[in-house]
Amino acid sequence: MMLPQLLRRALLPLALLGFVRTSTAQVYTQTDPLAHTFSIVARDPQTGDMAVAVQSHWFSVGTSVSWAEAGVGAVATQSFTNKSFGPRGLALLKSGKSAQETLDELLRTDESREVRQVAVIDNQGRVATHTGAKCIDMAGHQQGPQFSVQANMMLTNKVPAAMARAYEQNAKLPFAERVVSALDAAQAAGGDVRGRQSAALLVVRGKPGAGIWEDRAIDLRVDDAADPLKELSRLLRLHRAYEHMNAGDLAVEKNDVPGAIREYEAAEKLFPQNLEMKYWHAISLANKQQVPQAMKLLQPIFKQDPNWRTLTERLPKVGLLTVSAAELKQILSL
């Protein structure tokens, strides 16, 4: 008796998927995951940068839902996800179609449009959103000036309104942090009825840069975590810290030691336990003839990980440490 019951339980999800396939024509495939979720697409009116951010109880949601291209727009495709909506939507936007024209074209050729949820924003901040009639409750979306929030399979029907309110009320935050605040509000309003697993944040430039490597301002993913939004926020803070580190490195290239020190100090304040941030701050101090102060920073670093001492010994050869031979010997003796 027990074995047949177990078999029936195991086969029920497969039977349900079979029903979905036959009744809605290719709703689910192995390449189009069931990314039931909440997300936001938005454009920063100050910079023109565009973002798409998402959280779901689904593994690696950022590889399915979020799509964006600098100077073009952003797309969130979810519920019974049609991944092709991402690249196809961006191609339509790039051809000159508006967000609404793009969404209309995507849905026109989709036999399963009623189980889809899609949001599109173009480079002018125009938004278009679709929540199919057969999306799983609670499902809905809300638009605002240059943004759209959308959710399906939520615990409550309060999620879209909470997201919109948070995004509008946090206009003074940096753009990426403002976008993440909408995700936090969604979770606080109940979030995904199944719980939490992954999250992603993608921010692209308002205008393409000299190379595609410059086009993505922020690209962060949490593929599997107990609290993905907490981890996403931590990664965003770390990203900000390394922006200061990069600025410090640029200052070093330009022989601007005071500028490098300022940037490394700013990075260190964001993540005071990060050895690399402390280390380059110390090296900049040494290069500004502040060797005693540099040594105070370097001593606990060398104690925690002697490999940093090995690295220090190699820096004079490439001009990144400009102390005298005697000072170098003193530093390495720590």
JSON list of C-alpha atoms in Angstrom, two decimals, residues 227-308:
[
{"chain": "A", "resi": 227, "resn": "ASP", "atom": "CA", "xyz": [18.39, 35.13, 2.45]},
{"chain": "A", "resi": 228, "resn": "PRO", "atom": "CA", "xyz": [19.23, 36.21, -1.12]},
{"chain": "A", "resi": 229, "resn": "LEU", "atom": "CA", "xyz": [18.26, 39.86, -0.68]},
{"chain": "A", "resi": 230, "resn": "LYS", "atom": "CA", "xyz": [20.52, 40.25, 2.34]},
{"chain": "A", "resi": 231, "resn": "GLU", "atom": "CA", "xyz": [23.36, 38.74, 0.32]},
{"chain": "A", "resi": 232, "resn": "LEU", "atom": "CA", "xyz": [22.53, 40.91, -2.70]},
{"chain": "A", "resi": 233, "resn": "SER", "atom": "CA", "xyz": [22.73, 44.03, -0.53]},
{"chain": "A", "resi": 234, "resn": "ARG", "atom": "CA", "xyz": [26.07, 42.86, 0.87]},
{"chain": "A", "resi": 235, "resn": "LEU", "atom": "CA", "xyz": [27.41, 42.34, -2.64]},
{"chain": "A", "resi": 236, "resn": "LEU", "atom": "CA", "xyz": [26.17, 45.78, -3.67]},
{"chain": "A", "resi": 237, "resn": "ARG", "atom": "CA", "xyz": [28.05, 47.36, -0.74]},
{"chain": "A", "resi": 238, "resn": "LEU", "atom": "CA", "xyz": [31.12, 45.38, -1.72]},
{"chain": "A", "resi": 239, "resn": "HIS", "atom": "CA", "xyz": [30.70, 46.59, -5.29]},
{"chain": "A", "resi": 240, "resn": "ARG", "atom": "CA", "xyz": [30.64, 50.18, -4.02]},
{"chain": "A", "resi": 241, "resn": "ALA", "atom": "CA", "xyz": [33.78, 49.54, -1.98]},
{"chain": "A", "resi": 242, "resn": "TYR", "atom": "CA", "xyz": [35.61, 48.20, -5.01]},
{"chain": "A", "resi": 243, "resn": "GLU", "atom": "CA", "xyz": [34.50, 51.21, -7.02]},
{"chain": "A", "resi": 244, "resn": "HIS", "atom": "CA", "xyz": [36.59, 53.19, -4.54]},
{"chain": "A", "resi": 245, "resn": "MET", "atom": "CA", "xyz": [39.40, 50.66, -4.88]},
{"chain": "A", "resi": 246, "resn": "ASN", "atom": "CA", "xyz": [39.35, 51.05, -8.67]},
{"chain": "A", "resi": 247, "resn": "ALA", "atom": "CA", "xyz": [39.39, 54.83, -8.31]},
{"chain": "A", "resi": 248, "resn": "GLY", "atom": "CA", "xyz": [42.35, 54.48, -5.95]},
{"chain": "A", "resi": 249, "resn": "ASP", "atom": "CA", "xyz": [44.20, 52.34, -8.48]},
{"chain": "A", "resi": 250, "resn": "LEU", "atom": "CA", "xyz": [43.54, 54.95, -11.15]},
{"chain": "A", "resi": 251, "resn": "ALA", "atom": "CA", "xyz": [44.91, 57.64, -8.85]},
{"chain": "A", "resi": 252, "resn": "VAL", "atom": "CA", "xyz": [48.06, 55.54, -8.35]},
{"chain": "A", "resi": 253, "resn": "GLU", "atom": "CA", "xyz": [48.48, 55.31, -12.14]},
{"chain": "A", "resi": 254, "resn": "LYS", "atom": "CA", "xyz": [48.35, 59.11, -12.27]},
{"chain": "A", "resi": 255, "resn": "ASN", "atom": "CA", "xyz": [50.80, 59.47, -9.34]},
{"chain": "A", "resi": 256, "resn": "ASP", "atom": "CA", "xyz": [48.02, 61.05, -7.29]},
{"chain": "A", "resi": 257, "resn": "VAL", "atom": "CA", "xyz": [48.93, 59.51, -3.93]},
{"chain": "A", "resi": 258, "resn": "PRO", "atom": "CA", "xyz": [46.63, 61.75, -1.83]},
{"chain": "A", "resi": 259, "resn": "GLY", "atom": "CA", "xyz": [43.73, 60.84, -4.12]},
{"chain": "A", "resi": 260, "resn": "ALA", "atom": "CA", "xyz": [44.58, 57.16, -3.84]},
{"chain": "A", "resi": 261, "resn": "ILE", "atom": "CA", "xyz": [44.63, 57.37, -0.06]},
{"chain": "A", "resi": 262, "resn": "ARG", "atom": "CA", "xyz": [41.20, 59.03, -0.01]},
{"chain": "A", "resi": 263, "resn": "GLU", "atom": "CA", "xyz": [39.70, 56.33, -2.20]},
{"chain": "A", "resi": 264, "resn": "TYR", "atom": "CA", "xyz": [41.29, 53.42, -0.33]},
{"chain": "A", "resi": 265, "resn": "GLU", "atom": "CA", "xyz": [40.13, 54.90, 2.99]},
{"chain": "A", "resi": 266, "resn": "ALA", "atom": "CA", "xyz": [36.57, 55.17, 1.62]},
{"chain": "A", "resi": 267, "resn": "ALA", "atom": "CA", "xyz": [36.69, 51.52, 0.54]},
{"chain": "A", "resi": 268, "resn": "GLU", "atom": "CA", "xyz": [38.08, 50.42, 3.88]},
{"chain": "A", "resi": 269, "resn": "LYS", "atom": "CA", "xyz": [35.26, 52.17, 5.75]},
{"chain": "A", "resi": 270, "resn": "LEU", "atom": "CA", "xyz": [32.71, 50.12, 3.83]},
{"chain": "A", "resi": 271, "resn": "PHE", "atom": "CA", "xyz": [34.49, 46.80, 4.51]},
{"chain": "A", "resi": 272, "resn": "PRO", "atom": "CA", "xyz": [36.97, 47.33, 7.38]},
{"chain": "A", "resi": 273, "resn": "GLN", "atom": "CA", "xyz": [37.82, 43.60, 7.63]},
{"chain": "A", "resi": 274, "resn": "ASN", "atom": "CA", "xyz": [38.88, 43.28, 4.00]},
{"chain": "A", "resi": 275, "resn": "LEU", "atom": "CA", "xyz": [42.67, 42.77, 3.95]},
{"chain": "A", "resi": 276, "resn": "GLU", "atom": "CA", "xyz": [43.17, 43.93, 0.38]},
{"chain": "A", "resi": 277, "resn": "MET", "atom": "CA", "xyz": [41.54, 47.28, 1.04]},
{"chain": "A", "resi": 278, "resn": "LYS", "atom": "CA", "xyz": [43.71, 47.82, 4.12]},
{"chain": "A", "resi": 279, "resn": "TYR", "atom": "CA", "xyz": [46.80, 46.70, 2.25]},
{"chain": "A", "resi": 280, "resn": "TRP", "atom": "CA", "xyz": [46.62, 49.15, -0.65]},
{"chain": "A", "resi": 281, "resn": "HIS", "atom": "CA", "xyz": [45.76, 51.94, 1.74]},
{"chain": "A", "resi": 282, "resn": "ALA", "atom": "CA", "xyz": [49.00, 51.11, 3.58]},
{"chain": "A", "resi": 283, "resn": "ILE", "atom": "CA", "xyz": [51.06, 50.97, 0.37]},
{"chain": "A", "resi": 284, "resn": "SER", "atom": "CA", "xyz": [49.73, 54.39, -0.65]},
{"chain": "A", "resi": 285, "resn": "LEU", "atom": "CA", "xyz": [50.76, 55.80, 2.72]},
{"chain": "A", "resi": 286, "resn": "ALA", "atom": "CA", "xyz": [54.25, 54.34, 2.30]},
{"chain": "A", "resi": 287, "resn": "ASN", "atom": "CA", "xyz": [54.53, 55.92, -1.13]},
{"chain": "A", "resi": 288, "resn": "LYS", "atom": "CA", "xyz": [53.67, 59.25, 0.45]},
{"chain": "A", "resi": 289, "resn": "GLN", "atom": "CA", "xyz": [56.62, 58.90, 2.83]},
{"chain": "A", "resi": 290, "resn": "GLN", "atom": "CA", "xyz": [54.33, 57.96, 5.70]},
{"chain": "A", "resi": 291, "resn": "VAL", "atom": "CA", "xyz": [56.10, 54.68, 6.38]},
{"chain": "A", "resi": 292, "resn": "PRO", "atom": "CA", "xyz": [55.38, 54.47, 10.15]},
{"chain": "A", "resi": 293, "resn": "GLN", "atom": "CA", "xyz": [51.63, 54.84, 9.53]},
{"chain": "A", "resi": 294, "resn": "ALA", "atom": "CA", "xyz": [51.84, 52.30, 6.72]},
{"chain": "A", "resi": 295, "resn": "MET", "atom": "CA", "xyz": [53.62, 49.82, 8.96]},
{"chain": "A", "resi": 296, "resn": "LYS", "atom": "CA", "xyz": [50.87, 50.06, 11.58]},
{"chain": "A", "resi": 297, "resn": "LEU", "atom": "CA", "xyz": [48.41, 48.89, 8.95]},
{"chain": "A", "resi": 298, "resn": "LEU", "atom": "CA", "xyz": [50.71, 46.27, 7.44]},
{"chain": "A", "resi": 299, "resn": "GLN", "atom": "CA", "xyz": [51.73, 44.52, 10.64]},
{"chain": "A", "resi": 300, "resn": "PRO", "atom": "CA", "xyz": [48.35, 42.86, 11.39]},
{"chain": "A", "resi": 301, "resn": "ILE", "atom": "CA", "xyz": [47.92, 42.07, 7.69]},
{"chain": "A", "resi": 302, "resn": "PHE", "atom": "CA", "xyz": [51.26, 40.24, 7.53]},
{"chain": "A", "resi": 303, "resn": "LYS", "atom": "CA", "xyz": [50.42, 38.43, 10.78]},
{"chain": "A", "resi": 304, "resn": "GLN", "atom": "CA", "xyz": [47.10, 37.22, 9.44]},
{"chain": "A", "resi": 305, "resn": "ASP", "atom": "CA", "xyz": [48.44, 36.22, 6.02]},
{"chain": "A", "resi": 306, "resn": "PRO", "atom": "CA", "xyz": [52.22, 36.21, 5.32]},
{"chain": "A", "resi": 307, "resn": "ASN", "atom": "CA", "xyz": [51.58, 36.12, 1.56]},
{"chain": "A", "resi": 308, "resn": "TRP", "atom": "CA", "xyz": [50.99, 39.88, 1.68]}
]
